[in-house]
mmCIF file of C-alpha atoms in Angstrom:
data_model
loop_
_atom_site.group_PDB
_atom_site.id
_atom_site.type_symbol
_atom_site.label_atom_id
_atom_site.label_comp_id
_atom_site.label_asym_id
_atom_site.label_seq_id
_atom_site.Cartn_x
_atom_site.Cartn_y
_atom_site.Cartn_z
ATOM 1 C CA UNK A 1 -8.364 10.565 -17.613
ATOM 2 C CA UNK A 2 -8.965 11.946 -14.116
ATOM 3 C CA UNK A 3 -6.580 14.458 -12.717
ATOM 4 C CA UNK A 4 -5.568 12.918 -9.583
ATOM 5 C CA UNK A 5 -3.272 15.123 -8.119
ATOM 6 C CA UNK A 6 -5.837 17.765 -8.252
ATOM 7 C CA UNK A 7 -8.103 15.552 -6.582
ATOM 8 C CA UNK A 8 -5.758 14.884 -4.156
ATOM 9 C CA UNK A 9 -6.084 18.602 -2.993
ATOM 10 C CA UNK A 10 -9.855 18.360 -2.345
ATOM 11 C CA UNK A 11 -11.208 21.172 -0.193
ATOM 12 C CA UNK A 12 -11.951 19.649 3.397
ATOM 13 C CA UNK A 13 -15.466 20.492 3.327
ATOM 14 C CA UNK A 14 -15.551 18.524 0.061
ATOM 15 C CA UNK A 15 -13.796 15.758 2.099
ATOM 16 C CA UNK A 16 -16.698 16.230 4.529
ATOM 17 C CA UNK A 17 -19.333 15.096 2.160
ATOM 18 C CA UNK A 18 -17.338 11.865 0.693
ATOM 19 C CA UNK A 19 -19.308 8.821 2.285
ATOM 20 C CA UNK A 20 -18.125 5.847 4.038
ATOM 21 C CA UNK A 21 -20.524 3.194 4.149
ATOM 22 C CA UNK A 22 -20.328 0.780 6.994
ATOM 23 C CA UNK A 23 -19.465 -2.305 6.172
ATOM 24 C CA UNK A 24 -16.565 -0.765 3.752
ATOM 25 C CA UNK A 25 -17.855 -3.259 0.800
ATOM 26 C CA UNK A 26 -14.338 -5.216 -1.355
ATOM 27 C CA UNK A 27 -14.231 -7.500 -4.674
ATOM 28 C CA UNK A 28 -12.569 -10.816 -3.856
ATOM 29 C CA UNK A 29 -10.805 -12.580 -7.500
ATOM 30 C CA UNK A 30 -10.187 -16.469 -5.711
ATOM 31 C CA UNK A 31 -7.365 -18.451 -7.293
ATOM 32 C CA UNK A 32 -8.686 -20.570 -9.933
ATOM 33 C CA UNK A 33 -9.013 -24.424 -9.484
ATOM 34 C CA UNK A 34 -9.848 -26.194 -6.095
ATOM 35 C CA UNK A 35 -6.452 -25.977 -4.239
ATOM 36 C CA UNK A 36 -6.206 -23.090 -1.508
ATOM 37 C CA UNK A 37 -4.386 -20.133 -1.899
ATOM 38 C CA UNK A 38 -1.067 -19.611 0.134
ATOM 39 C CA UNK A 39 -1.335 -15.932 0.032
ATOM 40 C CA UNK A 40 -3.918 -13.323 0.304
ATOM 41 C CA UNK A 41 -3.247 -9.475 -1.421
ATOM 42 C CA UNK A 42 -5.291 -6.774 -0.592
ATOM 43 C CA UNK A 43 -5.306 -3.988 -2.974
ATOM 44 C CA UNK A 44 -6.367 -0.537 -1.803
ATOM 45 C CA UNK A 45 -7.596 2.208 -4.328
ATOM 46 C CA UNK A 46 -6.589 5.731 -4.698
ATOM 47 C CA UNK A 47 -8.289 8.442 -4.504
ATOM 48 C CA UNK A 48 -11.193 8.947 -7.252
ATOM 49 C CA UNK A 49 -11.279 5.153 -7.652
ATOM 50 C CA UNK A 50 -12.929 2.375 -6.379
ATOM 51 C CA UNK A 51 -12.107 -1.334 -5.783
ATOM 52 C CA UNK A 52 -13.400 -2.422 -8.980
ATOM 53 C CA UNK A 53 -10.749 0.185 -10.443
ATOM 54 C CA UNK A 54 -7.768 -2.381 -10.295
ATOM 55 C CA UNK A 55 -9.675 -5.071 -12.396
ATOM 56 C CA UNK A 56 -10.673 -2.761 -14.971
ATOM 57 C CA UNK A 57 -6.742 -1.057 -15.160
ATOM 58 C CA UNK A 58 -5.333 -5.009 -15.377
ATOM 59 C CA UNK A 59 -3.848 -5.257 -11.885
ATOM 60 C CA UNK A 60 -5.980 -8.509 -11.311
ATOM 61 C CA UNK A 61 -4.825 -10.072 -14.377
ATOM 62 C CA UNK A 62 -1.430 -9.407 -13.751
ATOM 63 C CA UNK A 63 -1.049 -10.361 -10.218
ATOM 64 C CA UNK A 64 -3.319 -13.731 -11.247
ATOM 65 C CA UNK A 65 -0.773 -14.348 -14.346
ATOM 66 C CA UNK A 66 2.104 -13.886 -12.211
ATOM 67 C CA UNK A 67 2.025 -18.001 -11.141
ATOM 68 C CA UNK A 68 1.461 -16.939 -7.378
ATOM 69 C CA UNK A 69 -0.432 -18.955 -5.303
ATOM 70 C CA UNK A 70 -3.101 -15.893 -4.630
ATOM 71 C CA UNK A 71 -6.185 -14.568 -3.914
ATOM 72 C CA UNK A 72 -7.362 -11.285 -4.115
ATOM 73 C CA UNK A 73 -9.724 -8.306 -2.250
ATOM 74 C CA UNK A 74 -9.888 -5.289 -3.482
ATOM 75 C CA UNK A 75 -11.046 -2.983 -0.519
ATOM 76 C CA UNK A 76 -13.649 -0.285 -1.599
ATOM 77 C CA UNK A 77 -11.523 2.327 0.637
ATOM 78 C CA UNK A 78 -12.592 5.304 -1.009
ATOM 79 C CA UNK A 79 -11.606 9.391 0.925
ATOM 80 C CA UNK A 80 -14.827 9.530 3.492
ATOM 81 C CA UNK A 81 -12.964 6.466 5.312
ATOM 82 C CA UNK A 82 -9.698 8.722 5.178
ATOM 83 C CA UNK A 83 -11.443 12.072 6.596
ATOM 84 C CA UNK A 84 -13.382 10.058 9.680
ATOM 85 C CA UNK A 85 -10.050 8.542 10.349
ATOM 86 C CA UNK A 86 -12.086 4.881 10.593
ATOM 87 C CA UNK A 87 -10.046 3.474 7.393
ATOM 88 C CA UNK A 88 -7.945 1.052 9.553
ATOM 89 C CA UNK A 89 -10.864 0.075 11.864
ATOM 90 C CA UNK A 90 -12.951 -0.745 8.542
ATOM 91 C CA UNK A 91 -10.570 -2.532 6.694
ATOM 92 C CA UNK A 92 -9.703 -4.934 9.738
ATOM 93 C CA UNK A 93 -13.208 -5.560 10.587
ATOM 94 C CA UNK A 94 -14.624 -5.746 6.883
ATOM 95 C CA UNK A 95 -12.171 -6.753 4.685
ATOM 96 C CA UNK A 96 -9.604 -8.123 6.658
ATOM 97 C CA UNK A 97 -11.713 -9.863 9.601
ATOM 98 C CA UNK A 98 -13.544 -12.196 7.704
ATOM 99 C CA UNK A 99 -10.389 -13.708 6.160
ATOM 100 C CA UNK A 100 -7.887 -13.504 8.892
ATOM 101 C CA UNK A 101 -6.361 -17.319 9.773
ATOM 102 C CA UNK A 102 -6.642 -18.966 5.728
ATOM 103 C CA UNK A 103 -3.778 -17.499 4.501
ATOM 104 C CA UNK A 104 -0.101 -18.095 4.811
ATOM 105 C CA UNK A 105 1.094 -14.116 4.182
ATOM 106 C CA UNK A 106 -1.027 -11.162 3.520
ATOM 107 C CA UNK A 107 0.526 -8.660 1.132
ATOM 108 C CA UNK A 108 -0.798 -5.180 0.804
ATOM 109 C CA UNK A 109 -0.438 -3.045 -2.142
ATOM 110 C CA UNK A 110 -1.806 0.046 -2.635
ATOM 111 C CA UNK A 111 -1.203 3.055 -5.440
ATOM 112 C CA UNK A 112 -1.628 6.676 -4.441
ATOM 113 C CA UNK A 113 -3.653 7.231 -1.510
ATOM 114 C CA UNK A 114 -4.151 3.490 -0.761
ATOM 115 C CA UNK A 115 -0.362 3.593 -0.845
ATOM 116 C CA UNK A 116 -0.613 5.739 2.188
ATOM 117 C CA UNK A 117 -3.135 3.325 3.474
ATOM 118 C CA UNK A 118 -1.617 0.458 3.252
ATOM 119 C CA UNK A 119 1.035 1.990 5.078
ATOM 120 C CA UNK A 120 -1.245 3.171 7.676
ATOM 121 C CA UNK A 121 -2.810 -0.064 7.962
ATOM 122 C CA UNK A 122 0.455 -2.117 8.404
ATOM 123 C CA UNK A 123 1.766 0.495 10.606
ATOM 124 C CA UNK A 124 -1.096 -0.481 13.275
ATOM 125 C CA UNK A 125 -1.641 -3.980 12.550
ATOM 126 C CA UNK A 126 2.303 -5.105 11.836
ATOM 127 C CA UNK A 127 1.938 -8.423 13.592
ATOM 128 C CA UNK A 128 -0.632 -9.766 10.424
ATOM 129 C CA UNK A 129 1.215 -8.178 7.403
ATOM 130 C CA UNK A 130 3.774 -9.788 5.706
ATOM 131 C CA UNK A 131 5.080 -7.306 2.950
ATOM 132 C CA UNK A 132 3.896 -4.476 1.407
ATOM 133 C CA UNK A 133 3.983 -2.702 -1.681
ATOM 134 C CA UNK A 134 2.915 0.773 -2.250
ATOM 135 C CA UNK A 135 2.956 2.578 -6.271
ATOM 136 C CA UNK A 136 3.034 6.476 -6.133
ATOM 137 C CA UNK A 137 2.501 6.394 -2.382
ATOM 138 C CA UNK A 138 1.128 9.903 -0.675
ATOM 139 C CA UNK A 139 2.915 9.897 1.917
ATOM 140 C CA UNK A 140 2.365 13.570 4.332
ATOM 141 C CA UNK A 141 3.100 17.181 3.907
ATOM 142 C CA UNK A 142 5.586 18.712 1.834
ATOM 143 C CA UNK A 143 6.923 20.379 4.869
ATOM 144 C CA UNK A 144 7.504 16.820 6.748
ATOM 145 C CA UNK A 145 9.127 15.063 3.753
ATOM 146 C CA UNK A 146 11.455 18.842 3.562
ATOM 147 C CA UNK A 147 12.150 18.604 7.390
ATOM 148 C CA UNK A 148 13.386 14.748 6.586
ATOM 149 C CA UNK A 149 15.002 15.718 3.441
ATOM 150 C CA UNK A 150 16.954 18.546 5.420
ATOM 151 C CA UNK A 151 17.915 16.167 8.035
ATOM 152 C CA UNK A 152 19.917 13.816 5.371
ATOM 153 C CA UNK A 153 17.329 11.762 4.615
ATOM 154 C CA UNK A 154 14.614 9.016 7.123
ATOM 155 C CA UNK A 155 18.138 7.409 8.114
ATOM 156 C CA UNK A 156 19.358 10.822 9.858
ATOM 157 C CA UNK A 157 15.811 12.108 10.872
ATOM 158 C CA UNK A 158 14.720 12.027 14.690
ATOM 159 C CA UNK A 159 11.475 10.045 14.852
ATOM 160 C CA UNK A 160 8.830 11.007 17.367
ATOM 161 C CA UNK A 161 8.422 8.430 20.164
ATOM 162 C CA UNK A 162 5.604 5.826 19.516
ATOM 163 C CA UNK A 163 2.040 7.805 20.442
ATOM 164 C CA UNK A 164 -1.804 7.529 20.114
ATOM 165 C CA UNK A 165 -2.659 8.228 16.345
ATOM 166 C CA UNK A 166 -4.319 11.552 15.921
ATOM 167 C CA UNK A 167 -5.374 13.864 13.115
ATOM 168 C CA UNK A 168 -2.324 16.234 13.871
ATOM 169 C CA UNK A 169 0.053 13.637 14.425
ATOM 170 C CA UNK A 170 -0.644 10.821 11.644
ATOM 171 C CA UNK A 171 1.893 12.092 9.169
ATOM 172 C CA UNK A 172 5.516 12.142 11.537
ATOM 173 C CA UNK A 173 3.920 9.002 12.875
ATOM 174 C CA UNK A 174 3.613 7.430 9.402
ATOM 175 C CA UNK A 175 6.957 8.580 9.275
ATOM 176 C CA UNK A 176 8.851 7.760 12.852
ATOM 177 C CA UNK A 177 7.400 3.935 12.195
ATOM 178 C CA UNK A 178 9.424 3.858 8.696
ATOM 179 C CA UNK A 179 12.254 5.119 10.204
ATOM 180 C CA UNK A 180 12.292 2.359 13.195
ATOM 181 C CA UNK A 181 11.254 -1.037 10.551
ATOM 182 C CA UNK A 182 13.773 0.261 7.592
ATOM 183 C CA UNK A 183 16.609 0.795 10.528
ATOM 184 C CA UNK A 184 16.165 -2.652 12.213
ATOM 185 C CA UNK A 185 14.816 -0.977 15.597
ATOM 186 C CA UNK A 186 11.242 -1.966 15.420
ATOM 187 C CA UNK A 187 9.789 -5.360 13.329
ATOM 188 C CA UNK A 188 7.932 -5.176 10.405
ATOM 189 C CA UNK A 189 6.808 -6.308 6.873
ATOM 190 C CA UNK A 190 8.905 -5.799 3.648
ATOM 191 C CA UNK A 191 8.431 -2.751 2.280
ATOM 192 C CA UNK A 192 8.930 -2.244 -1.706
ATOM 193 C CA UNK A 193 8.009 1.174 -3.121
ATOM 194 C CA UNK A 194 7.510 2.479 -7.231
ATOM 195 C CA UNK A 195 7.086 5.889 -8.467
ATOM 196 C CA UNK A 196 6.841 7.421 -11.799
ATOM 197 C CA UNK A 197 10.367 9.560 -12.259
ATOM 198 C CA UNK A 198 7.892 12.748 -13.582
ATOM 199 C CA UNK A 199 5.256 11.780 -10.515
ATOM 200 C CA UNK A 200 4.878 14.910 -8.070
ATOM 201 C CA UNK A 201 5.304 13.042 -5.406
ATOM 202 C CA UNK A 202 8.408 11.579 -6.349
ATOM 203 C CA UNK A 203 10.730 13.577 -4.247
ATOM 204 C CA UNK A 204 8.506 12.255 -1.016
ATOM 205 C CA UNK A 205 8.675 8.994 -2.596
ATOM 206 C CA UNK A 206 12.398 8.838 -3.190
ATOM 207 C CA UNK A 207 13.106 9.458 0.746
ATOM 208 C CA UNK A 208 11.435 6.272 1.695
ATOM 209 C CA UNK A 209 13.021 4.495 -1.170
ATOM 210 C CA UNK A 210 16.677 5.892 -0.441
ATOM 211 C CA UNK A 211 16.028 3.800 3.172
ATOM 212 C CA UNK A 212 15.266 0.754 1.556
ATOM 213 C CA UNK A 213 17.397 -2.019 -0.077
ATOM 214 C CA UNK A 214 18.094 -0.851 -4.187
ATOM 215 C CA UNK A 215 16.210 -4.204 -5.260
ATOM 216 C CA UNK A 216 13.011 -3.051 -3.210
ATOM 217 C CA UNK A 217 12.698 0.010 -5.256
ATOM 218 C CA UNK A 218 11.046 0.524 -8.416
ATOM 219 C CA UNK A 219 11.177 3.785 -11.413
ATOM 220 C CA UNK A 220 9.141 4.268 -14.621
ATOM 221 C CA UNK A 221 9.092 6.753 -16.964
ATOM 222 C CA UNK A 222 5.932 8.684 -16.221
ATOM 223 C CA UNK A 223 3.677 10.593 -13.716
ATOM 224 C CA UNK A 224 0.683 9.633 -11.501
ATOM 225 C CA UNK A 225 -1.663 7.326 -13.385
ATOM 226 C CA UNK A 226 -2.133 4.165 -14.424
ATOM 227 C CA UNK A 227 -0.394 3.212 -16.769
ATOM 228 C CA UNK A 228 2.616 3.714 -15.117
ATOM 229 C CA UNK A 229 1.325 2.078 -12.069
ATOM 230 C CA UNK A 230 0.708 -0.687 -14.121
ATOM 231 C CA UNK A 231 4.313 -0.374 -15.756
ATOM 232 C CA UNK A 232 5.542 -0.573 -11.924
ATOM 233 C CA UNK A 233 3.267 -3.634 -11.108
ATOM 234 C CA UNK A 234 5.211 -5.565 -13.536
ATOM 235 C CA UNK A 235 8.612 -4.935 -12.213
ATOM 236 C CA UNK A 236 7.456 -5.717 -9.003
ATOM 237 C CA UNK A 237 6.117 -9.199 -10.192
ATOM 238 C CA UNK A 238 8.810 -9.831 -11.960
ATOM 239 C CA UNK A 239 12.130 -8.836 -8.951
ATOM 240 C CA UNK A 240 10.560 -8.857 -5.746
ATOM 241 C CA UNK A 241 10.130 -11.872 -3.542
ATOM 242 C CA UNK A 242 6.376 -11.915 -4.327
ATOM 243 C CA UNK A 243 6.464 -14.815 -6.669
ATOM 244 C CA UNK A 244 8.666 -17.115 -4.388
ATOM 245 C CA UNK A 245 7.510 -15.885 -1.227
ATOM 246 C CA UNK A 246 3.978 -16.927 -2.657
ATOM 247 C CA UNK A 247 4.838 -19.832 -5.123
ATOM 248 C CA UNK A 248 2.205 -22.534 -5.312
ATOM 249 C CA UNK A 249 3.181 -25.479 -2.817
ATOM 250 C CA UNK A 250 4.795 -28.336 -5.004
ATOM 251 C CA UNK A 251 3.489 -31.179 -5.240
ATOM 252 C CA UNK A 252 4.581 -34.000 -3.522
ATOM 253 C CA UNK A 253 6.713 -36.640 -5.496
ATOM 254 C CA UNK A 254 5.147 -39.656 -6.550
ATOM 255 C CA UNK A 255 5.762 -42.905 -4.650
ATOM 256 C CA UNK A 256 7.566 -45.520 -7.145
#
């Protein structure tokens, strides 16, 4: 088993040397049988793993044996993306781009880093996603999630004002755009958010999930891997919107 959190404090000139191959390369699982899927999910990795990651850890299976109308890319968004801030850019032009226009709703979920991602990704492209759900999401400093914490939680906290995404400024952000969608003052796609109760990150996790409605928000016994990722995909299937947002279209009734 990898240790992810200490990958997640990789040295920057480690970061430095992480590739990120242009076009960012995906894994697309198609519904089965001839009818077109009504919703497309795009799954982003965390860090250490790679797109084929959420076949082999059952996330495909699941999501397929959840009786939503679904396909499914897997976006190869691995940490040199991340470092040369290009993560967005690539996913809309590679993964994204070629699919835009077939689907009803595009649902993004993403564990760990690709938690942030997804996130990220929604955060600058709001008008095409329709929900998204994020497992164990990084989500910034420990200082930013204190300074929110101090405040009284993302409800009480001053945002910044909308700006140009930077490398210094990608974190309060993140941040300032949860606080406008989860207070009504800015539109934008469902958010639903699981941690593990043990997870490090839960106490960053918990302030996003104390903004959102209690049915949006998911706990497992457990810290940061995958099984209890996989523990938190399955509530999710089973009390989100997911399945009825994305139920198969019925058939129509036969003509007597």
């Amino acid at each position: 088993m990898r240790p992810r959190l200490a990958l997640i404090t990789l040295s920057l000139a480690a970061c430095s040397l992480a590739p990120a191959p242009k076009p960012m390369t995906k894994t697309f699982e198609g519904q089965p049988g001839a009818a077109p899927a009504r919703c497309l999910v795009v799954l982003l990795p965390g860090m250490g793993d790679r797109a084929s990651t959420f076949r082999e850890e059952g996330f495909v299976a699941d999501i397929q044996g959840s009786g939503a109308s679904v396909d499914i890319v897997a976006a190869d968004a691995t940490m040199g993306y991340y470092y040369r801030g290009v993560v967005v850019e690539r996913i809309a032009a590679d993964v994204l781009g070629p699919l835009r226009g077939r689907y009803e709703q595009v649902w993004m979920m993403g564990v760990s880093m690709g938690g942030f991602g997804s996130l990220h990704y929604a955060q600058q492209h709001a008008d095409e996603v329709d929900a998204v759900a994020v497992f164990a999401p990084y989500l910034g400093s420990r200082r930013l999630s204190a300074e929110i914490r101090d405040a009284g939680g993302l409800a009480h906290w001053t945002p910044d004002p909308p700006a140009t995404i930077t490398k210094k400024n990608y974190q309060r952000q993140l941040w300032s755009w949860l606080h406008r969608v989860t207070s009504g003052a800015a539109r934008g796609p469902t958010l639903y958010v699981g941690y593990g109760d043990d997870d490090r990150l839960a106490r960053q996790d918990a302030l996003l999930a104390a903004a959102l409605p209690q049915a949006h928000v998911f706990h497992a016994q457990g810290g940061h891997d995958w099984p209890v990722w996989r523990g938190l995909l399955q509530q999710f299937l089973q009390r989100s919107q997911f399945t009825t947002r994305c139920a198969p279209p019925r058939s129509p009734a036969p003509i007597e």
